[in-house]
């Protein structure tokens, strides 16, 4: 896909990814979002137009200028899920 945005790939080129590709893209994006949140940053506009698929097939969050630093005073993080 070499630098095309996810919107163009899915809607303009009418590409339907396989289950494995969709899972891979989703997992990569979740890791990227988690890493941003770990450093107290928030991407305020995640949508297909702001995700680029590079030449190796990895999704990249685009438009970094709309990332906001969170102001957290009393942080509480739980490591268990219920």
Tab-separated table of N, CA, C and O in Angstrom:
chain	number	residue	atom	x	y	z
A	1	UNK	N	0.823	-1.207	0.000
A	1	UNK	CA	0.000	0.000	0.000
A	1	UNK	C	0.856	1.254	0.000
A	1	UNK	O	0.386	2.307	-0.379
A	2	UNK	N	2.056	1.133	0.475
A	2	UNK	CA	3.097	2.150	0.350
A	2	UNK	C	2.642	3.582	0.574
A	2	UNK	O	2.635	4.405	-0.330
A	3	UNK	N	2.251	3.891	1.808
A	3	UNK	CA	1.948	5.266	2.169
A	3	UNK	C	0.532	5.726	1.908
A	3	UNK	O	0.255	6.910	2.001
A	4	UNK	N	-0.359	4.826	1.596
A	4	UNK	CA	-1.764	5.212	1.382
A	4	UNK	C	-2.485	5.253	2.723
A	4	UNK	O	-2.207	4.468	3.620
A	5	UNK	N	-3.453	6.145	2.837
A	5	UNK	CA	-4.234	6.186	4.071
A	5	UNK	C	-5.265	5.065	4.053
A	5	UNK	O	-5.699	4.599	2.991
A	6	UNK	N	-5.629	4.616	5.233
A	6	UNK	CA	-6.540	3.484	5.365
A	6	UNK	C	-7.888	3.763	4.710
A	6	UNK	O	-8.501	2.875	4.122
A	7	UNK	N	-8.330	5.003	4.761
A	7	UNK	CA	-9.596	5.367	4.128
A	7	UNK	C	-9.549	5.088	2.622
A	7	UNK	O	-10.453	4.489	2.070
A	8	UNK	N	-8.477	5.537	1.975
A	8	UNK	CA	-8.341	5.311	0.528
A	8	UNK	C	-8.287	3.824	0.196
A	8	UNK	O	-8.881	3.372	-0.781
A	9	UNK	N	-7.574	3.068	1.028
A	9	UNK	CA	-7.434	1.637	0.782
A	9	UNK	C	-8.785	0.932	0.904
A	9	UNK	O	-9.154	0.127	0.057
A	10	UNK	N	-9.526	1.247	1.959
A	10	UNK	CA	-10.777	0.536	2.220
A	10	UNK	C	-11.926	1.000	1.347
A	10	UNK	O	-12.722	0.188	0.872
A	11	UNK	N	-12.043	2.310	1.129
A	11	UNK	CA	-13.232	2.839	0.475
A	11	UNK	C	-13.033	3.218	-0.993
A	11	UNK	O	-13.899	2.963	-1.822
A	12	UNK	N	-11.904	3.824	-1.309
A	12	UNK	CA	-11.695	4.230	-2.701
A	12	UNK	C	-11.215	3.072	-3.572
A	12	UNK	O	-11.581	2.973	-4.723
A	13	UNK	N	-10.375	2.203	-2.996
A	13	UNK	CA	-9.888	1.049	-3.755
A	13	UNK	C	-10.744	-0.186	-3.514
A	13	UNK	O	-10.493	-1.228	-4.097
A	14	UNK	N	-11.720	-0.079	-2.612
A	14	UNK	CA	-12.644	-1.182	-2.294
A	14	UNK	C	-11.897	-2.450	-1.883
A	14	UNK	O	-12.277	-3.556	-2.262
A	15	UNK	N	-10.819	-2.285	-1.125
A	15	UNK	CA	-10.038	-3.430	-0.638
A	15	UNK	C	-10.680	-3.967	0.636
A	15	UNK	O	-10.959	-3.216	1.567
A	16	UNK	N	-10.918	-5.259	0.677
A	16	UNK	CA	-11.410	-5.910	1.883
A	16	UNK	C	-10.274	-6.749	2.452
A	16	UNK	O	-9.879	-7.750	1.838
A	17	UNK	N	-9.730	-6.340	3.605
A	17	UNK	CA	-8.608	-7.099	4.160
A	17	UNK	C	-9.061	-8.469	4.659
A	17	UNK	O	-10.211	-8.647	5.053
A	18	UNK	N	-8.140	-9.405	4.652
A	18	UNK	CA	-8.443	-10.713	5.230
A	18	UNK	C	-8.565	-10.550	6.743
A	18	UNK	O	-8.174	-9.527	7.319
A	19	UNK	N	-9.081	-11.566	7.383
A	19	UNK	CA	-9.219	-11.553	8.833
A	19	UNK	C	-7.858	-11.342	9.491
A	19	UNK	O	-7.721	-10.561	10.430
A	20	UNK	N	-6.844	-12.017	8.982
A	20	UNK	CA	-5.500	-11.921	9.559
A	20	UNK	C	-4.934	-10.506	9.417
A	20	UNK	O	-4.325	-9.983	10.344
A	21	UNK	N	-5.128	-9.896	8.262
A	21	UNK	CA	-4.640	-8.529	8.035
A	21	UNK	C	-5.388	-7.551	8.943
A	21	UNK	O	-4.777	-6.673	9.559
A	22	UNK	N	-6.696	-7.705	9.056
A	22	UNK	CA	-7.485	-6.827	9.923
A	22	UNK	C	-7.043	-6.968	11.384
A	22	UNK	O	-6.915	-5.964	12.095
A	23	UNK	N	-6.792	-8.198	11.822
A	23	UNK	CA	-6.310	-8.415	13.196
A	23	UNK	C	-4.934	-7.798	13.401
A	23	UNK	O	-4.661	-7.188	14.442
A	24	UNK	N	-4.061	-7.932	12.403
A	24	UNK	CA	-2.717	-7.359	12.491
A	24	UNK	C	-2.774	-5.841	12.592
A	24	UNK	O	-2.139	-5.236	13.463
A	25	UNK	N	-3.542	-5.207	11.710
A	25	UNK	CA	-3.666	-3.749	11.746
A	25	UNK	C	-4.258	-3.290	13.076
A	25	UNK	O	-3.785	-2.328	13.680
A	26	UNK	N	-5.287	-3.985	13.549
A	26	UNK	CA	-5.930	-3.619	14.814
A	26	UNK	C	-4.956	-3.738	15.979
A	26	UNK	O	-4.880	-2.850	16.830
A	27	UNK	N	-4.205	-4.840	16.026
A	27	UNK	CA	-3.246	-5.042	17.110
A	27	UNK	C	-2.155	-3.975	17.094
A	27	UNK	O	-1.795	-3.436	18.142
A	28	UNK	N	-1.651	-3.646	15.918
A	28	UNK	CA	-0.623	-2.602	15.806
A	28	UNK	C	-1.150	-1.258	16.290
A	28	UNK	O	-0.466	-0.526	17.017
A	29	UNK	N	-2.366	-0.925	15.896
A	29	UNK	CA	-2.947	0.352	16.309
A	29	UNK	C	-3.213	0.380	17.811
A	29	UNK	O	-2.978	1.403	18.466
A	30	UNK	N	-3.689	-0.725	18.363
A	30	UNK	CA	-3.911	-0.775	19.813
A	30	UNK	C	-2.607	-0.594	20.578
A	30	UNK	O	-2.570	0.105	21.595
A	31	UNK	N	-1.533	-1.218	20.101
A	31	UNK	CA	-0.231	-1.034	20.752
A	31	UNK	C	0.247	0.413	20.654
A	31	UNK	O	0.802	0.954	21.607
A	32	UNK	N	0.039	1.031	19.507
A	32	UNK	CA	0.448	2.433	19.335
A	32	UNK	C	-0.344	3.344	20.268
A	32	UNK	O	0.218	4.241	20.918
A	33	UNK	N	-1.648	3.120	20.359
A	33	UNK	CA	-2.495	3.939	21.236
A	33	UNK	C	-2.118	3.707	22.694
A	33	UNK	O	-2.024	4.651	23.485
A	34	UNK	N	-1.861	2.454	23.060
A	34	UNK	CA	-1.459	2.153	24.438
A	34	UNK	C	-0.141	2.847	24.779
A	34	UNK	O	0.018	3.397	25.866
A	35	UNK	N	0.795	2.826	23.842
A	35	UNK	CA	2.084	3.482	24.094
A	35	UNK	C	1.904	4.984	24.289
A	35	UNK	O	2.507	5.580	25.190
A	36	UNK	N	1.050	5.602	23.474
A	36	UNK	CA	0.759	7.026	23.676
A	36	UNK	C	0.167	7.264	25.059
A	36	UNK	O	0.562	8.194	25.767
A	37	UNK	N	-0.786	6.437	25.463
A	37	UNK	CA	-1.440	6.592	26.760
A	37	UNK	C	-0.462	6.338	27.903
A	37	UNK	O	-0.556	6.989	28.949
A	38	UNK	N	0.476	5.406	27.717
A	38	UNK	CA	1.488	5.153	28.753
A	38	UNK	C	2.316	6.391	29.041
A	38	UNK	O	2.782	6.592	30.161
A	39	UNK	N	2.519	7.220	28.029
A	39	UNK	CA	3.275	8.464	28.197
A	39	UNK	C	2.364	9.670	28.393
A	39	UNK	O	2.798	10.820	28.252
A	40	UNK	N	1.081	9.414	28.707
A	40	UNK	CA	0.080	10.452	28.991
A	40	UNK	C	-0.219	11.351	27.794
A	40	UNK	O	-0.424	12.550	27.937
A	41	UNK	N	-0.243	10.772	26.615
A	41	UNK	CA	-0.641	11.504	25.417
A	41	UNK	C	-1.927	10.911	24.866
A	41	UNK	O	-2.213	9.728	25.042
A	42	UNK	N	-2.689	11.744	24.195
A	42	UNK	CA	-3.964	11.330	23.636
A	42	UNK	C	-4.066	11.825	22.196
A	42	UNK	O	-3.909	13.021	21.927
A	43	UNK	N	-4.283	10.907	21.262
A	43	UNK	CA	-4.522	11.277	19.861
A	43	UNK	C	-6.001	11.603	19.745
A	43	UNK	O	-6.849	10.766	20.017
A	44	UNK	N	-6.331	12.814	19.362
A	44	UNK	CA	-7.708	13.291	19.431
A	44	UNK	C	-8.539	13.046	18.182
A	44	UNK	O	-9.698	13.436	18.137
A	45	UNK	N	-7.967	12.372	17.181
A	45	UNK	CA	-8.728	12.227	15.946
A	45	UNK	C	-8.343	10.946	15.212
A	45	UNK	O	-7.859	10.983	14.091
A	46	UNK	N	-8.582	9.801	15.860
A	46	UNK	CA	-8.248	8.526	15.226
A	46	UNK	C	-9.401	8.131	14.311
A	46	UNK	O	-10.525	7.942	14.754
A	47	UNK	N	-9.097	8.066	13.034
A	47	UNK	CA	-10.074	7.668	12.017
A	47	UNK	C	-9.288	7.160	10.816
A	47	UNK	O	-8.074	7.367	10.737
A	48	UNK	N	-9.935	6.449	9.896
A	48	UNK	CA	-9.200	5.865	8.764
A	48	UNK	C	-8.379	6.872	7.959
A	48	UNK	O	-7.326	6.526	7.424
A	49	UNK	N	-8.825	8.115	7.885
A	49	UNK	CA	-8.077	9.130	7.142
A	49	UNK	C	-6.745	9.477	7.801
A	49	UNK	O	-5.846	10.007	7.153
A	50	UNK	N	-6.605	9.188	9.102
A	50	UNK	CA	-5.396	9.538	9.839
A	50	UNK	C	-4.532	8.320	10.163
A	50	UNK	O	-3.709	8.358	11.068
A	51	UNK	N	-4.734	7.245	9.427
A	51	UNK	CA	-3.917	6.041	9.574
A	51	UNK	C	-3.291	5.741	8.214
A	51	UNK	O	-3.992	5.600	7.220
A	52	UNK	N	-1.979	5.687	8.184
A	52	UNK	CA	-1.235	5.406	6.960
A	52	UNK	C	-0.716	3.973	7.034
A	52	UNK	O	-0.236	3.537	8.076
A	53	UNK	N	-0.810	3.246	5.935
A	53	UNK	CA	-0.230	1.905	5.857
A	53	UNK	C	1.099	2.032	5.104
A	53	UNK	O	1.119	2.459	3.950
A	54	UNK	N	2.199	1.691	5.782
A	54	UNK	CA	3.503	1.879	5.143
A	54	UNK	C	3.818	0.750	4.166
A	54	UNK	O	3.010	-0.158	3.969
A	55	UNK	N	5.002	0.799	3.562
A	55	UNK	CA	5.358	-0.164	2.518
A	55	UNK	C	5.516	-1.589	3.041
A	55	UNK	O	5.498	-2.545	2.265
A	56	UNK	N	5.635	-1.751	4.362
A	56	UNK	CA	5.751	-3.077	4.958
A	56	UNK	C	4.418	-3.607	5.479
A	56	UNK	O	4.360	-4.696	6.037
A	57	UNK	N	3.354	-2.811	5.339
A	57	UNK	CA	2.035	-3.240	5.777
A	57	UNK	C	1.675	-2.842	7.194
A	57	UNK	O	0.630	-3.236	7.694
A	58	UNK	N	2.524	-2.050	7.842
A	58	UNK	CA	2.243	-1.613	9.202
A	58	UNK	C	1.434	-0.313	9.195
A	58	UNK	O	1.754	0.609	8.448
A	59	UNK	N	0.417	-0.222	10.062
A	59	UNK	CA	-0.327	1.024	10.170
A	59	UNK	C	0.434	2.032	11.031
A	59	UNK	O	1.094	1.666	11.997
A	60	UNK	N	0.358	3.290	10.639
A	60	UNK	CA	1.033	4.376	11.350
A	60	UNK	C	0.004	5.463	11.640
A	60	UNK	O	-0.722	5.890	10.736
A	61	UNK	N	-0.048	5.909	12.902
A	61	UNK	CA	-0.929	7.024	13.235
A	61	UNK	C	-0.350	8.286	12.617
A	61	UNK	O	0.829	8.590	12.767
A	62	UNK	N	-1.188	9.017	11.930
A	62	UNK	CA	-0.787	10.205	11.192
A	62	UNK	C	-1.347	11.435	11.896
A	62	UNK	O	-2.204	11.335	12.744
A	63	UNK	N	-0.892	12.587	11.517
A	63	UNK	CA	-1.322	13.871	12.079
A	63	UNK	C	-0.996	13.947	13.570
A	63	UNK	O	-1.863	14.091	14.425
A	64	UNK	N	0.274	13.867	13.843
A	64	UNK	CA	0.767	13.894	15.211
A	64	UNK	C	0.500	15.248	15.872
A	64	UNK	O	0.464	15.346	17.085
A	65	UNK	N	0.268	16.282	15.086
A	65	UNK	CA	0.011	17.610	15.652
A	65	UNK	C	-1.297	17.669	16.439
A	65	UNK	O	-1.528	18.625	17.180
A	66	UNK	N	-2.161	16.667	16.323
A	66	UNK	CA	-3.406	16.683	17.095
A	66	UNK	C	-3.315	15.765	18.312
A	66	UNK	O	-4.312	15.342	18.859
A	67	UNK	N	-2.092	15.491	18.753
A	67	UNK	CA	-1.885	14.727	19.981
A	67	UNK	C	-1.799	15.712	21.145
A	67	UNK	O	-1.131	16.740	21.061
A	68	UNK	N	-2.488	15.390	22.218
A	68	UNK	CA	-2.562	16.257	23.386
A	68	UNK	C	-1.895	15.588	24.581
A	68	UNK	O	-2.089	14.397	24.818
A	69	UNK	N	-1.113	16.347	25.329
A	69	UNK	CA	-0.524	15.869	26.572
A	69	UNK	C	-1.592	15.945	27.654
A	69	UNK	O	-2.199	16.992	27.878
A	70	UNK	N	-1.854	14.811	28.313
A	70	UNK	CA	-2.858	14.778	29.363
A	70	UNK	C	-2.291	15.357	30.652
A	70	UNK	O	-1.134	15.132	30.981
A	71	UNK	N	-3.115	16.084	31.362
A	71	UNK	CA	-2.733	16.640	32.656
A	71	UNK	C	-3.406	15.799	33.742
A	71	UNK	O	-4.555	16.012	34.074
A	72	UNK	N	-2.662	14.839	34.270
A	72	UNK	CA	-3.204	13.926	35.274
A	72	UNK	C	-2.514	14.216	36.599
A	72	UNK	O	-1.299	14.198	36.693
A	73	UNK	N	-3.336	14.474	37.636
A	73	UNK	CA	-2.749	14.802	38.933
A	73	UNK	C	-2.699	13.585	39.858
A	73	UNK	O	-1.656	13.238	40.358
A	74	UNK	N	-3.801	12.953	40.086
A	74	UNK	CA	-3.838	11.783	40.964
A	74	UNK	C	-4.022	10.545	40.108
A	74	UNK	O	-5.131	10.174	39.783
A	75	UNK	N	-2.921	9.950	39.767
A	75	UNK	CA	-2.952	8.804	38.861
A	75	UNK	C	-3.208	7.527	39.649
A	75	UNK	O	-2.593	7.267	40.654
A	76	UNK	N	-4.114	6.720	39.111
A	76	UNK	CA	-4.364	5.391	39.650
A	76	UNK	C	-4.434	4.431	38.486
A	76	UNK	O	-5.228	4.633	37.576
A	77	UNK	N	-3.592	3.445	38.513
A	77	UNK	CA	-3.618	2.437	37.450
A	77	UNK	C	-3.807	1.077	38.071
A	77	UNK	O	-3.129	0.693	39.004
A	78	UNK	N	-4.719	0.353	37.516
A	78	UNK	CA	-4.982	-1.002	37.961
A	78	UNK	C	-4.360	-1.967	36.959
A	78	UNK	O	-4.448	-1.760	35.763
A	79	UNK	N	-3.748	-3.024	37.475
A	79	UNK	CA	-3.139	-3.996	36.579
A	79	UNK	C	-4.013	-5.230	36.409
A	79	UNK	O	-3.632	-6.165	35.738
A	80	UNK	N	-5.173	-5.236	37.044
A	80	UNK	CA	-6.063	-6.385	36.909
A	80	UNK	C	-7.335	-5.963	36.215
A	80	UNK	O	-7.813	-4.842	36.386
A	81	UNK	N	-7.890	-6.858	35.441
A	81	UNK	CA	-9.161	-6.614	34.770
A	81	UNK	C	-10.207	-7.517	35.391
A	81	UNK	O	-9.939	-8.663	35.722
A	82	UNK	N	-11.389	-6.995	35.556
A	82	UNK	CA	-12.483	-7.808	36.109
A	82	UNK	C	-13.530	-8.045	35.074
A	82	UNK	O	-13.767	-7.317	34.210
